[in-house]
Tab-separated table of C-alpha atoms in Angstrom:
chain	number	residue	atom	x	y	z
A	266	UNK	CA	12.413	0.829	14.141
A	267	UNK	CA	8.946	-0.663	14.381
A	268	UNK	CA	8.855	-2.647	11.156
A	269	UNK	CA	11.293	-4.174	8.676
A	270	UNK	CA	10.809	-5.213	5.106
A	271	UNK	CA	12.290	-8.668	4.567
A	272	UNK	CA	12.242	-8.620	0.791
A	273	UNK	CA	13.773	-12.066	0.532
A	274	UNK	CA	10.571	-13.814	1.603
A	275	UNK	CA	8.094	-10.920	1.742
A	276	UNK	CA	7.668	-10.159	5.456
A	277	UNK	CA	7.255	-7.104	7.645
A	278	UNK	CA	8.321	-7.830	11.235
A	279	UNK	CA	7.759	-5.883	14.422
A	280	UNK	CA	9.888	-6.095	17.564
A	281	UNK	CA	7.693	-6.623	20.621
A	282	UNK	CA	9.112	-6.900	24.176
A	283	UNK	CA	7.836	-9.848	26.189
A	284	UNK	CA	7.164	-9.963	29.935
A	285	UNK	CA	10.866	-10.629	30.602
A	286	UNK	CA	12.002	-7.585	28.620
A	287	UNK	CA	13.473	-9.588	25.709
A	288	UNK	CA	12.352	-9.077	22.133
A	289	UNK	CA	9.967	-11.207	20.123
A	290	UNK	CA	9.628	-10.777	16.365
A	291	UNK	CA	6.005	-10.815	15.234
A	292	UNK	CA	4.747	-10.678	11.637
A	293	UNK	CA	3.221	-7.241	11.112
A	294	UNK	CA	2.339	-7.796	7.456
A	295	UNK	CA	2.987	-9.927	4.408
A	296	UNK	CA	3.177	-9.471	0.663
A	297	UNK	CA	0.050	-11.252	-0.520
A	298	UNK	CA	0.990	-14.367	-2.507
A	299	UNK	CA	4.646	-13.742	-1.615
A	300	UNK	CA	6.942	-16.611	-0.563
A	301	UNK	CA	6.163	-16.471	3.171
A	302	UNK	CA	2.417	-16.017	2.640
A	303	UNK	CA	2.308	-18.915	0.176
A	304	UNK	CA	4.196	-21.126	2.657
A	305	UNK	CA	1.551	-20.510	5.341
A	306	UNK	CA	2.900	-17.610	7.406
A	307	UNK	CA	0.128	-15.313	8.604
A	308	UNK	CA	-0.103	-11.874	10.177
A	309	UNK	CA	0.412	-12.080	13.946
A	310	UNK	CA	2.655	-15.168	13.785
A	311	UNK	CA	5.817	-15.104	15.909
A	312	UNK	CA	9.081	-15.994	14.203
A	313	UNK	CA	11.015	-18.454	16.411
A	314	UNK	CA	14.003	-19.657	14.378
A	315	UNK	CA	15.790	-19.317	11.043
A	316	UNK	CA	17.651	-22.353	9.675
A	317	UNK	CA	17.506	-23.964	13.111
A	318	UNK	CA	18.921	-20.942	14.943
A	319	UNK	CA	16.771	-19.560	17.754
A	320	UNK	CA	16.178	-15.884	16.940
A	321	UNK	CA	14.290	-14.855	20.075
A	322	UNK	CA	16.020	-11.820	21.547
A	323	UNK	CA	17.816	-10.982	18.301
A	324	UNK	CA	17.276	-7.657	16.561
A	325	UNK	CA	15.379	-7.427	13.319
A	326	UNK	CA	18.593	-6.311	11.605
A	327	UNK	CA	20.254	-9.600	12.566
A	328	UNK	CA	17.240	-11.639	11.460
A	329	UNK	CA	17.087	-9.728	8.181
A	330	UNK	CA	20.547	-10.910	7.181
A	331	UNK	CA	19.593	-14.462	8.128
A	332	UNK	CA	16.421	-14.436	6.031
A	333	UNK	CA	17.897	-12.838	2.953
A	334	UNK	CA	19.965	-14.659	0.358
A	335	UNK	CA	20.253	-15.450	-3.359
A	336	UNK	CA	16.892	-15.758	-5.102
A	337	UNK	CA	15.437	-19.253	-5.502
A	338	UNK	CA	17.466	-20.568	-2.568
A	339	UNK	CA	15.584	-21.857	0.465
A	340	UNK	CA	15.436	-20.823	4.105
A	341	UNK	CA	13.775	-22.872	6.851
A	342	UNK	CA	11.795	-20.905	9.400
A	343	UNK	CA	9.809	-21.919	12.456
A	344	UNK	CA	6.777	-19.850	13.429
A	345	UNK	CA	4.203	-19.904	16.170
A	346	UNK	CA	0.759	-19.167	14.766
A	347	UNK	CA	-1.080	-16.385	16.603
A	348	UNK	CA	-0.318	-15.886	20.303
A	349	UNK	CA	-1.197	-19.382	21.509
A	350	UNK	CA	-1.412	-21.467	18.354
A	351	UNK	CA	0.667	-24.384	17.072
A	352	UNK	CA	4.346	-24.188	16.144
A	353	UNK	CA	5.148	-25.010	12.513
A	354	UNK	CA	8.406	-25.400	10.606
A	355	UNK	CA	8.344	-24.503	6.916
A	356	UNK	CA	10.789	-24.288	4.030
A	357	UNK	CA	10.448	-21.016	2.089
A	358	UNK	CA	12.000	-20.211	-1.268
A	359	UNK	CA	13.527	-16.770	-1.436
A	360	UNK	CA	12.261	-14.591	-4.267
A	361	UNK	CA	13.982	-11.283	-4.867
A	362	UNK	CA	12.229	-10.478	-8.142
A	363	UNK	CA	9.201	-8.232	-7.653
A	364	UNK	CA	5.917	-9.993	-8.355
A	365	UNK	CA	3.021	-8.200	-9.974
A	366	UNK	CA	0.731	-6.656	-7.358
A	367	UNK	CA	-2.005	-6.024	-9.950
A	368	UNK	CA	-5.107	-8.180	-10.339
A	369	UNK	CA	-7.805	-7.044	-12.768
A	370	UNK	CA	-10.983	-8.136	-14.527
A	371	UNK	CA	-13.837	-6.733	-16.617
A	372	UNK	CA	-17.281	-7.198	-15.114
A	373	UNK	CA	-20.854	-5.942	-15.306
A	374	UNK	CA	-22.879	-4.647	-12.370
A	375	UNK	CA	-26.463	-5.871	-12.085
A	376	UNK	CA	-28.041	-2.417	-12.253
A	377	UNK	CA	-25.942	-1.042	-15.127
A	378	UNK	CA	-25.546	-1.637	-18.857
A	379	UNK	CA	-21.916	-0.489	-18.876
A	380	UNK	CA	-18.838	-2.564	-18.026
A	381	UNK	CA	-16.513	-1.757	-15.138
A	382	UNK	CA	-12.786	-2.374	-15.044
A	383	UNK	CA	-11.957	-3.713	-11.573
A	384	UNK	CA	-8.296	-3.400	-10.495
A	385	UNK	CA	-6.897	-4.592	-7.176
A	386	UNK	CA	-3.468	-3.236	-6.197
A	387	UNK	CA	-2.028	-5.411	-3.421
A	388	UNK	CA	1.014	-3.202	-2.770
A	389	UNK	CA	3.191	-0.602	-4.447
A	390	UNK	CA	6.399	-2.219	-5.672
A	391	UNK	CA	8.851	-1.722	-8.515
A	392	UNK	CA	6.557	-3.198	-11.199
A	393	UNK	CA	3.237	-1.748	-9.967
A	394	UNK	CA	3.082	1.206	-12.377
A	395	UNK	CA	4.108	-0.790	-15.450
A	396	UNK	CA	1.584	-3.526	-14.751
A	397	UNK	CA	-1.171	-1.051	-13.900
A	398	UNK	CA	-0.681	0.779	-17.220
A	399	UNK	CA	-0.992	-2.539	-19.024
A	400	UNK	CA	-4.156	-3.420	-17.072
A	401	UNK	CA	-5.772	-0.037	-17.730
A	402	UNK	CA	-5.112	-0.240	-21.468
A	403	UNK	CA	-6.419	-3.798	-21.737
A	404	UNK	CA	-9.583	-2.957	-19.808
A	405	UNK	CA	-10.185	0.177	-21.875
A	406	UNK	CA	-9.745	-1.805	-25.098
A	407	UNK	CA	-12.209	-4.377	-23.741
A	408	UNK	CA	-14.903	-1.731	-23.260
A	409	UNK	CA	-14.588	-0.564	-19.638
A	410	UNK	CA	-16.749	2.532	-19.108
A	411	UNK	CA	-15.233	3.326	-15.714
A	412	UNK	CA	-12.833	1.855	-13.156
A	413	UNK	CA	-12.941	0.567	-9.598
A	414	UNK	CA	-9.505	0.792	-8.003
A	415	UNK	CA	-9.315	-1.455	-4.950
A	416	UNK	CA	-6.808	-0.263	-2.331
A	417	UNK	CA	-8.326	-2.143	0.605
A	418	UNK	CA	-5.706	-3.839	2.821
A	419	UNK	CA	-2.936	-2.166	0.817
A	420	UNK	CA	-0.472	-1.046	3.502
A	421	UNK	CA	1.677	0.886	1.033
A	422	UNK	CA	5.127	-0.049	-0.181
A	423	UNK	CA	7.293	2.202	-2.340
A	424	UNK	CA	6.045	5.764	-1.930
A	425	UNK	CA	7.491	6.790	-5.301
A	426	UNK	CA	5.500	4.017	-6.985
A	427	UNK	CA	2.325	5.380	-5.386
A	428	UNK	CA	3.132	8.898	-6.566
A	429	UNK	CA	3.754	7.743	-10.150
A	430	UNK	CA	0.511	5.737	-10.152
A	431	UNK	CA	-1.490	8.734	-8.914
A	432	UNK	CA	-0.107	10.785	-11.826
A	433	UNK	CA	-1.711	8.344	-14.300
A	434	UNK	CA	-5.131	9.740	-13.380
A	435	UNK	CA	-4.339	13.458	-12.954
A	436	UNK	CA	-4.194	16.438	-15.275
A	437	UNK	CA	-0.846	18.044	-15.961
A	438	UNK	CA	-0.059	20.446	-13.118
A	439	UNK	CA	-2.391	18.819	-10.580
A	440	UNK	CA	-0.877	18.459	-7.118
A	441	UNK	CA	-0.184	14.866	-6.096
A	442	UNK	CA	1.010	15.582	-2.556
A	443	UNK	CA	2.775	18.193	-0.450
A	444	UNK	CA	5.689	17.303	1.797
A	445	UNK	CA	6.363	19.461	4.849
A	446	UNK	CA	9.031	19.538	7.539
A	447	UNK	CA	11.536	21.760	9.306
A	448	UNK	CA	14.272	20.802	6.838
A	449	UNK	CA	13.905	22.848	3.645
A	450	UNK	CA	14.990	19.808	1.621
A	451	UNK	CA	11.854	17.996	2.777
A	452	UNK	CA	9.498	20.837	1.800
A	453	UNK	CA	8.208	20.073	-1.668
A	454	UNK	CA	5.165	20.129	-3.930
A	455	UNK	CA	4.842	17.095	-6.199
A	456	UNK	CA	2.730	17.658	-9.306
A	457	UNK	CA	1.667	15.611	-12.307
A	458	UNK	CA	3.898	16.293	-15.297
A	459	UNK	CA	1.683	14.906	-18.079
A	460	UNK	CA	-1.961	14.332	-18.940
A	461	UNK	CA	-4.061	11.463	-17.579
A	462	UNK	CA	-4.046	7.964	-19.017
A	463	UNK	CA	-7.643	7.541	-17.793
A	464	UNK	CA	-10.401	10.148	-18.142
A	465	UNK	CA	-13.414	7.991	-17.247
A	466	UNK	CA	-14.848	8.040	-13.681
A	467	UNK	CA	-12.891	6.181	-11.008
A	468	UNK	CA	-14.112	4.752	-7.698
A	469	UNK	CA	-11.432	3.948	-5.107
A	470	UNK	CA	-12.183	1.309	-2.471
A	471	UNK	CA	-10.504	1.945	0.894
A	472	UNK	CA	-10.638	0.566	4.436
A	473	UNK	CA	-8.842	0.943	7.749
A	474	UNK	CA	-5.834	-0.946	6.370
A	475	UNK	CA	-5.384	1.413	3.430
A	476	UNK	CA	-2.191	3.182	4.468
A	477	UNK	CA	0.842	5.239	3.486
A	478	UNK	CA	1.389	5.180	-0.313
A	479	UNK	CA	-2.193	3.982	-0.756
A	480	UNK	CA	-3.428	7.079	1.053
A	481	UNK	CA	-1.286	9.270	-1.202
A	482	UNK	CA	-3.025	7.769	-4.253
A	483	UNK	CA	-6.502	7.957	-2.698
A	484	UNK	CA	-6.144	11.578	-1.557
A	485	UNK	CA	-4.560	12.728	-4.837
A	486	UNK	CA	-7.414	11.321	-6.922
A	487	UNK	CA	-10.063	12.469	-4.459
A	488	UNK	CA	-8.850	16.026	-3.897
A	489	UNK	CA	-8.390	16.584	-7.648
A	490	UNK	CA	-11.963	15.396	-8.312
A	491	UNK	CA	-10.782	12.356	-10.279
A	492	UNK	CA	-12.319	9.689	-8.025
A	493	UNK	CA	-14.880	9.055	-5.336
A	494	UNK	CA	-13.734	7.193	-2.229
A	495	UNK	CA	-15.827	4.262	-1.050
A	496	UNK	CA	-15.597	2.157	2.114
A	497	UNK	CA	-14.092	2.964	5.519
A	498	UNK	CA	-11.829	5.687	6.918
A	499	UNK	CA	-8.218	4.947	5.981
A	500	UNK	CA	-5.408	4.146	8.421
A	501	UNK	CA	-3.710	7.541	8.649
A	502	UNK	CA	0.015	7.080	7.916
A	503	UNK	CA	1.475	10.309	6.585
A	504	UNK	CA	5.030	10.430	7.935
A	505	UNK	CA	8.257	10.806	5.988
A	506	UNK	CA	10.989	8.770	7.650
A	507	UNK	CA	14.701	8.322	7.059
A	508	UNK	CA	16.732	5.311	8.193
A	509	UNK	CA	20.236	5.868	9.558
A	510	UNK	CA	22.697	3.049	10.198
A	511	UNK	CA	24.773	3.359	13.360
A	512	UNK	CA	28.398	2.292	13.827
A	513	UNK	CA	27.474	-0.862	15.763
A	514	UNK	CA	25.284	-2.191	12.950
A	515	UNK	CA	21.995	-1.096	14.487
A	516	UNK	CA	19.835	1.616	12.991
A	517	UNK	CA	17.468	4.410	13.835
A	518	UNK	CA	14.396	5.720	12.048
A	519	UNK	CA	13.857	9.471	12.282
A	520	UNK	CA	10.635	11.180	11.244
A	521	UNK	CA	11.740	14.152	9.129
A	522	UNK	CA	8.448	15.376	7.700
A	523	UNK	CA	4.842	14.709	6.756
A	524	UNK	CA	2.730	14.200	3.681
A	525	UNK	CA	-0.136	16.668	3.268
A	526	UNK	CA	-2.943	16.079	0.761
A	527	UNK	CA	-3.658	18.443	-2.167
A	528	UNK	CA	-6.451	19.963	-0.031
A	529	UNK	CA	-3.841	20.645	2.682
A	530	UNK	CA	-5.116	17.964	5.069
A	531	UNK	CA	-2.673	16.290	7.457
A	532	UNK	CA	-3.927	12.698	7.496
A	533	UNK	CA	-1.395	11.254	9.934
A	534	UNK	CA	-3.235	9.583	12.792
A	535	UNK	CA	-6.562	10.654	11.310
A	536	UNK	CA	-6.910	9.038	7.901
A	537	UNK	CA	-9.230	9.953	5.039
A	538	UNK	CA	-13.006	9.787	5.325
A	539	UNK	CA	-14.657	8.196	2.246
A	540	UNK	CA	-17.454	9.851	0.286
A	541	UNK	CA	-19.643	6.732	0.310
A	542	UNK	CA	-19.904	3.651	2.502
A	543	UNK	CA	-21.276	1.553	-0.356
A	544	UNK	CA	-20.393	1.577	-4.049
A	545	UNK	CA	-22.546	4.186	-5.846
A	546	UNK	CA	-23.907	3.662	-9.345
A	547	UNK	CA	-22.148	5.272	-12.289
A	548	UNK	CA	-24.534	8.230	-12.646
A	549	UNK	CA	-24.266	9.045	-8.947
A	550	UNK	CA	-20.464	8.967	-9.150
A	551	UNK	CA	-20.496	11.199	-12.230
A	552	UNK	CA	-22.747	13.730	-10.472
A	553	UNK	CA	-20.471	13.764	-7.425
A	554	UNK	CA	-17.337	14.345	-9.522
A	555	UNK	CA	-19.082	17.070	-11.520
A	556	UNK	CA	-20.087	18.905	-8.333
A	557	UNK	CA	-16.568	18.453	-6.970
A	558	UNK	CA	-15.033	19.944	-10.097
A	559	UNK	CA	-17.426	22.898	-10.088
A	560	UNK	CA	-16.610	23.620	-6.448
A	561	UNK	CA	-12.900	23.355	-7.172
A	562	UNK	CA	-13.114	25.821	-10.064
A	563	UNK	CA	-15.121	28.292	-8.004
């Protein structure tokens, strides 16, 4: 397994062998504003100890059980910043309750008379859909003419949360994503089962750290002509993986299938190319979506 979600303090860790063949645990990613991030842990840091116990050489499964615990209790960790930075010890409060990943505001662009509802989704967790619905309704009631959905640096999270969020923007019957694989149980077509909550134009901001569930949302809105994509080519993570625990307490991740976009594009290792590098104005976005819809119908 290449990464592990330490939900107790909001870390993703990667096992990296050192020159001696033993394992080092390096922070692959963090939940923004999560416990570890707020305490000062940064991407690329090496985890050295947990509660005074040296963890170098231990598996991520072992370290996971050491990091996790009842919410609002504390764990002391020691990290080495970057590859050659200082070593720091910090006390982190565990937080099992999902924090909102939604940040939003109403703003005006200099060259437009209309208001835009800007929404940043940091990750897809258990409360993402509920909080996004609330944000969309509040922004609509405040006069938002269209929306900018910011998925930059969103590495994913719960795939099902991403699928449910994509459905908020799609027409009933629109394809969200296809899943393919040799196992018939993996082969599936996921479609929207109700009408859209939002019918105004949407612009989705993406970059090279937009991955996994974020790419499912971006491709679903793009391929169904519900949004224009703006920014950089996305990361390209389209694998379906299952985790199996082994009898000795270790585990194995097996790739069992792939996600394929509504336009039947396999994005794994390739990503999604945006429509624009810079944010277009509202009329330009409307024209693009209109042409997209006409092409789709033809």
